[in-house]
Coordinates of C-alpha atoms and ligand atoms in Angstrom, one line a residue:
M888 CA 88.9 124.2 61.2
S889 CA 87.6 120.7 61.6
G890 CA 88.2 117.6 63.7
I891 CA 89.1 114.3 62.1
F892 CA 89.2 110.8 63.6
G893 CA 89.9 107.3 62.2
A894 CA 90.2 103.8 63.6
Y895 CA 91.3 100.5 62.3
S896 CA 91.1 97.2 64.2
A897 CA 93.8 94.7 63.2
A898 CA 91.8 92.2 65.2
G899 CA 88.7 92.7 63.0
K900 CA 86.5 94.3 65.8
T901 CA 84.0 96.9 64.9
V902 CA 85.2 100.4 65.5
L903 CA 82.2 102.5 64.6
E904 CA 81.2 103.6 68.1
E905 CA 84.8 104.4 68.9
V906 CA 84.8 106.8 66.0
Y907 CA 81.6 108.3 67.3
L908 CA 83.2 108.8 70.7
G909 CA 86.4 110.2 69.2
L910 CA 84.4 112.8 67.3
Y911 CA 82.5 113.6 70.5
A912 CA 85.8 114.7 72.1
L913 CA 86.6 116.8 69.0
Q914 CA 83.3 118.6 68.9
H915 CA 85.0 121.9 69.9
R916 CA 86.7 121.9 66.4
G917 CA 83.4 122.1 64.5
Q918 CA 79.7 122.1 65.3
E919 CA 78.2 122.7 61.9
S920 CA 78.0 119.2 60.6
A921 CA 79.3 115.7 61.4
G922 CA 79.7 112.4 59.5
I923 CA 81.2 108.9 59.8
A924 CA 82.1 106.5 57.0
W925 CA 83.0 102.9 57.0
A926 CA 83.4 100.0 54.5
E927 CA 80.6 97.4 54.4
N928 CA 80.6 94.4 52.1
G929 CA 83.0 96.1 49.8
H930 CA 81.1 99.3 49.6
V931 CA 81.3 102.5 51.5
A932 CA 78.5 103.4 53.9
S933 CA 78.0 106.6 55.9
A934 CA 75.9 108.4 58.5
R935 CA 75.9 112.1 58.4
G936 CA 74.0 115.3 59.0
M937 CA 74.0 119.0 60.0
G938 CA 74.6 120.3 63.5
L939 CA 76.3 118.7 66.5
L940 CA 77.4 115.1 66.4
H941 CA 74.5 113.8 68.4
N942 CA 72.0 115.5 66.1
A943 CA 73.9 114.6 62.9
V944 CA 74.6 110.9 63.6
D945 CA 72.2 108.4 65.3
Q946 CA 74.4 106.6 67.8
H947 CA 72.0 103.8 68.3
G948 CA 71.7 103.2 64.5
L949 CA 75.5 103.2 64.3
S950 CA 75.8 100.6 67.1
L951 CA 73.8 98.1 64.9
K952 CA 76.4 98.4 62.0
E953 CA 79.8 96.9 61.7
G954 CA 83.1 98.0 60.3
R955 CA 86.7 97.3 61.3
C956 CA 87.8 100.5 59.7
A957 CA 86.0 103.9 59.9
I958 CA 86.7 107.6 59.7
G959 CA 84.8 110.6 60.9
H960 CA 84.7 114.4 60.7
V961 CA 83.2 117.4 62.6
R962 CA 83.1 120.6 60.6
Y963 CA 83.2 124.3 61.2
V964 CA 82.5 126.4 58.1
P965 CA 81.6 130.0 57.4
I966 CA 77.9 130.4 56.6
E967 CA 78.5 130.7 52.9
S968 CA 79.7 127.1 52.5
S969 CA 77.2 125.6 55.0
Q970 CA 75.5 123.2 52.8
L971 CA 74.4 119.6 52.9
H972 CA 76.6 118.4 50.0
N973 CA 79.7 119.7 51.8
I974 CA 79.4 117.4 54.8
L975 CA 82.4 115.1 55.2
P976 CA 83.6 112.4 54.9
I977 CA 83.2 112.5 51.2
C978 CA 82.4 108.9 50.0
A979 CA 82.6 107.0 46.7
N980 CA 83.0 103.6 45.3
Y981 CA 85.4 103.8 42.4
A982 CA 87.2 101.4 40.1
R983 CA 89.5 100.3 43.0
G984 CA 86.8 99.9 45.7
P985 CA 85.4 102.0 48.5
V986 CA 87.1 105.3 49.5
A987 CA 86.1 108.0 52.0
I988 CA 88.1 111.1 52.8
A989 CA 87.9 113.7 55.6
H990 CA 90.3 116.5 56.1
D991 CA 91.2 119.5 58.3
G992 CA 92.9 122.5 56.6
L993 CA 92.9 124.5 53.5
V994 CA 94.6 123.4 50.3
T995 CA 95.8 126.7 48.7
N996 CA 96.1 125.4 45.1
I997 CA 92.7 123.7 45.1
T998 CA 91.1 126.0 42.5
E999 CA 93.8 125.2 40.0
L1000 CA 93.7 121.5 40.8
S1001 CA 89.9 121.4 40.5
R1002 CA 90.0 123.2 37.1
Q1003 CA 92.5 120.6 35.8
L1004 CA 90.3 117.8 37.0
E1005 CA 87.1 119.3 35.5
A1006 CA 89.0 119.7 32.2
R1007 CA 89.5 116.0 32.3
G1008 CA 85.8 115.3 32.9
A1009 CA 85.5 115.3 36.7
I1010 CA 82.1 116.5 37.9
F1011 CA 82.1 118.0 41.4
Q1012 CA 79.2 117.6 43.9
S1013 CA 80.8 119.7 46.6
T1014 CA 83.2 122.5 47.2
T1015 CA 85.4 120.5 49.6
N1016 CA 89.2 119.9 49.3
S1017 CA 88.4 116.2 50.1
E1018 CA 86.4 115.8 46.9
A1019 CA 89.3 117.1 44.7
I1020 CA 91.6 114.5 46.3
L1021 CA 89.0 111.8 45.6
H1022 CA 88.8 112.8 41.9
M1023 CA 92.6 112.8 41.7
M1024 CA 92.6 109.3 43.0
A1025 CA 89.9 108.2 40.6
Q1026 CA 91.7 109.5 37.6
K1027 CA 94.7 107.3 38.6
S1028 CA 92.6 104.1 38.8
H1029 CA 95.5 102.1 37.1
M1030 CA 97.4 102.6 40.4
E1031 CA 96.9 100.9 43.7
P1032 CA 94.6 103.1 45.9
V1033 CA 97.4 104.0 48.4
D1034 CA 99.8 104.9 45.5
A1035 CA 97.1 107.0 43.8
L1036 CA 96.5 108.8 47.2
V1037 CA 100.2 109.5 47.7
D1038 CA 100.4 110.8 44.1
A1039 CA 97.4 113.1 44.8
L1040 CA 98.8 114.4 48.1
K1041 CA 102.1 115.3 46.4
K1042 CA 100.2 117.8 44.3
L1043 CA 98.6 119.7 47.3
Q1044 CA 99.9 122.9 48.7
G1045 CA 98.8 124.6 51.9
S1046 CA 97.6 122.9 55.0
Y1047 CA 95.9 119.5 55.5
A1048 CA 95.6 116.8 58.0
I1049 CA 93.7 114.0 56.4
V1050 CA 92.2 110.5 57.2
V1051 CA 91.3 108.2 54.3
L1052 CA 89.3 105.0 54.5
L1053 CA 90.2 102.4 51.9
E1054 CA 88.7 98.9 51.5
D1055 CA 90.9 97.4 54.2
A1056 CA 93.2 100.2 55.3
L1057 CA 93.2 103.5 57.2
V1058 CA 95.5 106.2 55.9
A1059 CA 96.5 109.3 58.0
A1060 CA 98.6 112.1 56.5
R1061 CA 99.9 115.5 57.3
D1062 CA 101.1 118.2 55.0
P1063 CA 104.9 118.8 54.9
W1064 CA 104.7 121.9 57.1
G1065 CA 102.6 120.3 59.8
F1066 CA 100.1 123.1 60.0
K1067 CA 97.3 121.0 61.4
P1068 CA 97.7 118.6 64.3
L1069 CA 97.3 114.8 63.9
V1070 CA 98.2 112.1 66.4
L1071 CA 98.4 108.3 66.4
G1072 CA 97.1 106.1 69.2
E1073 CA 96.7 102.4 69.9
R1074 CA 94.7 100.1 72.2
D1075 CA 94.4 96.3 72.1
G1076 CA 95.3 96.1 68.4
T1077 CA 93.1 99.0 67.3
Y1078 CA 95.0 101.9 65.8
Y1079 CA 93.6 105.5 65.8
A1080 CA 94.4 108.7 64.1
A1081 CA 92.9 111.9 65.6
S1082 CA 93.2 115.7 65.4
E1083 CA 94.0 115.9 69.1
S1084 CA 95.1 113.5 71.8
C1085 CA 92.0 114.2 73.9
A1086 CA 90.1 112.0 71.3
L1087 CA 92.5 109.1 72.1
D1088 CA 91.8 109.5 75.8
I1089 CA 88.1 109.1 75.3
V1090 CA 88.5 105.6 73.7
G1091 CA 91.2 104.6 76.2
A1092 CA 94.0 104.6 73.6
R1093 CA 97.6 105.5 74.4
L1094 CA 99.2 108.3 72.4
L1095 CA 101.9 106.7 70.2
R1096 CA 103.2 109.8 68.5
D1097 CA 102.3 112.7 66.2
V1098 CA 102.0 112.0 62.5
E1099 CA 105.2 113.7 61.2
P1100 CA 104.9 116.6 58.8
G1101 CA 105.0 115.2 55.3
E1102 CA 104.3 111.6 56.5
I1103 CA 101.6 109.2 55.2
V1104 CA 100.8 106.5 57.7
V1105 CA 99.1 103.4 56.2
I1106 CA 97.4 101.1 58.8
G1107 CA 96.2 97.7 57.6
A1108 CA 96.0 94.1 58.6
K1109 CA 99.8 93.9 58.5
G1110 CA 100.3 96.8 60.9
M1111 CA 101.5 100.3 60.3
K1112 CA 103.6 101.5 57.4
S1113 CA 105.1 105.0 57.0
L1114 CA 105.6 106.7 53.6
R1115 CA 106.6 110.3 52.8
V1116 CA 104.9 112.9 50.7
R1117 CA 107.7 115.4 50.1
Q1118 CA 110.2 117.0 52.3
D1119 CA 112.1 119.9 50.8
N1120 CA 111.5 122.3 53.6
G1121 CA 114.5 121.3 55.7
E1122 CA 113.9 121.9 59.4
R1123 CA 111.2 124.6 58.8
R1124 CA 107.7 123.7 60.0
M1125 CA 104.5 125.7 60.4
H1126 CA 102.7 124.2 63.4
C1127 CA 99.7 126.5 64.0
S1128 CA 100.4 128.5 67.1
F1129 CA 96.7 129.3 67.3
E1130 CA 96.0 125.7 68.3
Y1131 CA 97.8 126.4 71.6
V1132 CA 96.1 129.8 72.0
Y1133 CA 92.5 128.9 71.2
T1134 CA 91.6 126.0 68.9
A1135 CA 92.8 122.9 70.8
R1136 CA 91.4 121.5 74.0
P1137 CA 93.7 122.1 77.0
D1138 CA 93.9 118.3 77.7
S1139 CA 95.6 117.7 74.4
I1140 CA 99.3 117.3 73.6
I1141 CA 100.2 118.7 70.2
D1142 CA 103.6 118.1 68.7
G1143 CA 104.9 117.1 72.0
R1144 CA 103.7 120.1 73.9
S1145 CA 100.8 120.2 76.4
V1146 CA 98.3 122.8 75.4
Y1147 CA 97.5 123.4 79.1
E1148 CA 101.1 124.0 80.0
A1149 CA 101.5 126.3 77.0
R1150 CA 98.4 128.4 78.0
K1151 CA 99.4 128.7 81.6
E1152 CA 102.9 129.9 80.6
M1153 CA 101.2 132.5 78.2
G1154 CA 99.4 133.8 81.3
R1155 CA 102.6 133.9 83.4
R1156 CA 104.4 135.8 80.7
L1157 CA 101.5 138.1 80.2
A1158 CA 101.5 139.0 83.9
R1159 CA 105.2 139.9 83.7
K1160 CA 104.8 141.9 80.5
A1161 CA 101.5 143.6 81.3
P1162 CA 101.2 143.8 85.1
C1163 CA 98.2 145.3 86.8
P1164 CA 99.3 146.7 90.2
G1165 CA 96.4 147.2 92.6
A1166 CA 94.1 144.6 90.9
E1167 CA 92.2 142.6 93.5
L1168 CA 91.1 139.6 91.4
V1169 CA 92.0 137.8 88.1
A1170 CA 89.3 136.1 86.1
G1171 CA 89.4 134.3 82.8
M1172 CA 87.0 134.2 79.9
P1173 CA 85.7 130.7 80.0
D1174 CA 86.8 128.4 78.6
S1175 CA 89.6 129.6 76.4
G1176 CA 91.0 132.3 78.7
T1177 CA 90.7 130.4 82.0
I1178 CA 94.0 128.6 82.0
S1179 CA 96.0 131.7 81.0
A1180 CA 94.2 133.6 83.8
I1181 CA 95.4 131.0 86.3
G1182 CA 99.0 131.5 85.0
Y1183 CA 98.5 135.3 85.2
A1184 CA 97.1 135.1 88.8
Q1185 CA 99.9 132.9 90.0
A1186 CA 102.7 135.0 88.5
A1187 CA 101.1 138.3 89.7
E1188 CA 100.1 136.9 93.1
I1189 CA 96.6 138.1 92.7
P1190 CA 93.7 135.8 93.7
F1191 CA 92.1 133.9 90.8
E1192 CA 88.3 133.7 90.8
M1193 CA 85.9 131.8 88.6
A1194 CA 84.1 135.1 88.4
V1195 CA 82.6 134.6 84.9
V1196 CA 80.4 131.5 84.5
R1197 CA 79.7 129.8 81.3
N1198 CA 76.6 128.0 80.4
R1199 CA 78.1 124.6 79.5
Y1200 CA 75.3 123.7 77.2
V1201 CA 75.9 126.4 74.7
G1202 CA 78.5 125.9 72.0
R1203 CA 81.4 128.2 71.3
T1204 CA 80.1 131.6 70.3
F1205 CA 82.4 132.1 67.4
I1206 CA 81.5 128.8 65.9
Q1207 CA 77.9 129.7 65.3
P1208 CA 78.4 131.3 62.0
T1209 CA 76.1 134.4 61.6
Q1210 CA 76.9 137.8 63.1
K1211 CA 73.4 138.0 64.6
V1212 CA 73.6 134.6 66.3
R1213 CA 77.1 135.5 67.5
E1214 CA 76.0 138.7 69.1
L1215 CA 73.1 137.0 70.9
G1216 CA 75.4 134.1 71.7
V1217 CA 77.7 136.0 74.1
R1218 CA 74.8 137.0 76.3
I1219 CA 73.4 133.5 76.3
K1220 CA 76.7 132.0 77.1
L1221 CA 78.5 134.0 79.8
N1222 CA 77.4 135.5 83.1
P1223 CA 79.6 137.4 85.5
I1224 CA 79.1 136.9 89.3
A1225 CA 78.2 140.5 90.4
E1226 CA 79.3 140.1 94.0
L1227 CA 82.8 139.3 93.0
F1228 CA 83.2 142.4 90.8
K1229 CA 81.3 145.0 92.8
D1230 CA 83.6 148.0 93.6
R1231 CA 86.7 145.9 92.9
S1232 CA 89.5 146.2 90.4
A1233 CA 89.6 143.2 88.1
V1234 CA 92.0 141.7 85.5
I1235 CA 90.1 139.8 82.8
V1236 CA 92.2 137.5 80.7
D1237 CA 91.0 136.2 77.3
D1238 CA 92.8 134.2 74.7
S1239 CA 92.5 136.5 71.7
I1240 CA 90.7 139.5 70.2
V1241 CA 89.5 139.0 66.6
R1242 CA 86.8 141.5 65.8
G1243 CA 86.5 142.8 69.4
T1244 CA 82.8 141.8 69.8
T1245 CA 83.4 139.4 72.7
A1246 CA 85.7 141.8 74.6
E1247 CA 83.3 144.7 74.3
R1248 CA 80.4 142.7 75.6
I1249 CA 82.2 141.1 78.4
V1250 CA 83.7 144.4 79.7
S1251 CA 80.2 146.0 79.6
M1252 CA 78.7 143.1 81.5
I1253 CA 81.3 143.4 84.2
R1254 CA 80.9 147.1 84.4
N1255 CA 77.2 146.5 84.9
C1256 CA 78.1 144.5 88.0
G1257 CA 79.5 147.7 89.5
A1258 CA 83.2 146.8 89.0
G1259 CA 85.6 149.6 90.0
E1260 CA 88.1 148.9 87.3
V1261 CA 88.3 146.4 84.4
H1262 CA 91.7 145.7 82.9
L1263 CA 91.7 143.4 79.9
R1264 CA 94.7 141.2 79.2
I1265 CA 95.0 139.1 76.0
A1266 CA 97.1 136.0 76.1
S1267 CA 98.2 136.2 72.5
P1268 CA 99.5 139.0 70.2
P1269 CA 97.1 141.2 68.2
V1270 CA 95.5 139.3 65.3
L1271 CA 96.6 141.5 62.4
H1272 CA 96.3 139.2 59.4
P1273 CA 93.8 136.7 58.1
C1274 CA 94.8 133.0 58.3
R1275 CA 95.4 131.5 54.8
Y1276 CA 95.6 127.9 56.2
G1277 CA 92.1 127.1 57.3
I1278 CA 91.3 129.1 60.5
D1279 CA 88.4 131.5 60.1
T1280 CA 90.0 134.7 61.4
R1281 CA 88.0 136.9 59.1
K1282 CA 89.0 139.5 56.5
E1283 CA 91.8 141.9 57.4
E1284 CA 89.5 145.0 57.5
T1285 CA 87.2 143.4 60.1
L1286 CA 90.1 142.7 62.6
A1287 CA 89.9 145.0 65.6
A1288 CA 93.7 145.4 65.9
V1289 CA 93.9 146.5 62.2
R1290 CA 91.0 149.0 62.4
M1291 CA 92.1 150.6 65.7
T1292 CA 95.2 151.6 67.7
L1293 CA 95.6 150.0 71.1
D1294 CA 94.2 153.1 72.8
E1295 CA 91.2 153.3 70.5
L1296 CA 90.4 149.6 71.0
C1297 CA 90.7 150.0 74.8
K1298 CA 88.2 152.8 74.6
K1299 CA 85.9 150.9 72.3
V1300 CA 85.8 147.9 74.5
G1301 CA 85.4 150.1 77.6
A1302 CA 88.3 148.8 79.6
N1303 CA 90.6 150.8 82.0
S1304 CA 93.6 149.3 80.3
L1305 CA 94.3 146.7 77.5
D1306 CA 97.4 144.8 76.7
Y1307 CA 98.5 141.8 74.7
L1308 CA 101.2 139.1 74.9
T1309 CA 104.2 139.7 72.6
E1310 CA 105.0 137.3 69.7
E1311 CA 108.3 136.5 71.4
D1312 CA 106.5 135.5 74.6
L1313 CA 103.9 133.5 72.7
V1314 CA 106.6 131.4 71.0
A1315 CA 108.5 131.0 74.2
A1316 CA 105.3 129.9 76.0
I1317 CA 104.6 127.3 73.4
G1318 CA 108.1 126.1 73.8
L1319 CA 108.7 124.9 70.3
P1320 CA 111.6 126.4 68.2
E1321 CA 110.4 129.5 66.4
E1322 CA 111.3 127.9 63.0
R1323 CA 108.7 125.2 63.7
L1324 CA 105.7 127.5 64.3
C1325 CA 103.3 129.4 62.1
T1326 CA 102.5 132.8 63.6
A1327 CA 101.3 134.4 60.4
C1328 CA 98.0 135.8 61.7
F1329 CA 100.0 137.7 64.3
S1330 CA 103.2 138.5 62.3
G1331 CA 102.2 138.3 58.7
K1332 CA 105.0 135.8 58.1
Y1333 CA 103.2 133.6 55.6
L1334 CA 104.9 130.8 53.8
E1335 CA 105.3 132.8 50.6
G1336 CA 107.5 135.3 52.4
Ligands
AMP1821 P1 85.9 138.4 68.6 O1 84.7 138.5 69.4 O2 85.6 138.4 67.1 O3 87.0 139.3 69.0 O4 86.4 136.9 68.9 C1 87.3 136.6 69.9 C2 86.8 135.5 70.7 O5 86.4 134.4 69.9 C3 87.9 135.0 71.6 O6 87.4 135.2 72.9 C4 88.2 133.6 71.3 O7 87.9 132.8 72.4 C5 87.3 133.3 70.1 N1 88.1 133.1 68.8 C6 89.2 133.7 68.5 N2 89.6 133.2 67.3 C7 88.7 132.3 66.8 C8 88.6 131.5 65.7 N3 89.5 131.6 64.7 N4 87.6 130.7 65.6 C9 86.7 130.6 66.5 N5 86.7 131.4 67.7 C10 87.7 132.2 67.8
SF4_1822 FE1 97.4 129.1 62.7 FE2 97.5 131.8 62.5 FE3 99.1 130.3 61.1 FE4 96.5 130.3 60.6 S1 97.9 132.0 60.3 S2 97.8 128.5 60.7 S3 95.6 130.5 62.6 S4 99.1 130.5 63.3

């Protein structure tokens, strides 16, 4: 997963610091590298690096530059593709001027497309989807840049939300299934495109709307124009349900639905489906389980306590790529308040179980506080299938719910009881029609069948 942000000022004001701020609000979507690109005197310029945004991009240096149009990217990648040359946006000056591209998602036919491009002479510097799109544009240099981009996007399969910087335009597009979120905002004649609406809030922009699945929005001096990639999927959409479970920030609104409200409703439904009579407190795994825990506590009429404290200055455990770092990370990051747990029966709510590492560690920490009982409740269904659309849910054989039965997993994590939300309740809690959601990592219902 990644976070993308773009800004274009019709009034000709510089937008570079706003892009920096927008990325800052999207840092939860990727902490491995960050980059910003803009057009400067007819050429593309960029600032980029590894790590968190403030390490990767020098904010002061950026404030000395100018650009009325800019895009940026924060990236999460598995360790194997964690390399300098894969930092986005990918930038080039081609026959038709400057171009920079940043995307979130996974183009499923990228290998085939890259082979075709290489056969026609393209030389790749990275293994990113964005670079393949760039080469496709470059090979159509007889076309206007926007037309070449539309032509390239038509060939992509799988998931993408993308922002593209052209000489004097910002383009934002979303795949026809709408897997990845992408919203549009505006403030004082500056237009924005962002992975999540929380990034619009930080720059004081108002949310205009979501980019529609299959839509290409071109923003330039003459305002906003909407084009379409392809739309042969009728009413079917594949908005990622995991965004509402885990990926997105709770203060974001995605495809018209508040992530906060969705998470709270997941908790309420979980309380009804998997009650825990006799429990004396409900606590959430911060931050992703907290809101569902509030919903659970309200519906179950059990007191909610902020009984597990998170060190705010440590990134998301899962996002730090290696297993070793991840194992250490949980201990660094979370600390239960012993007095609240001692001799009491507690319900612990987390958003999901992937490999089961987090659950096992947290239950053992709470047991070490002298808890009477620890009942684990998960505010999503079991993750049974890997994601094919850009979320790192790991290989099937590493997924805890694949490797073990519910009872075995409960024993392994050391809980008194363990239960999940049903797929039906997840869909109902998100509140979008079932035919508009992707639930493949839970249900196995991929696009192909
Ligand atoms: P695990 O320890 O492998 O079971 O991972 C589960 C924890 O990681 C949960 O508490 C989630 O908050 C978080 N998580 C779940 N899915 C993902 C994902 N695809 N990317 C990053 N973090 C995740
Ligand atoms: Fe999202 Fe899961 Fe679908 Fe991947 S498989 S897009 S994580 S819902």
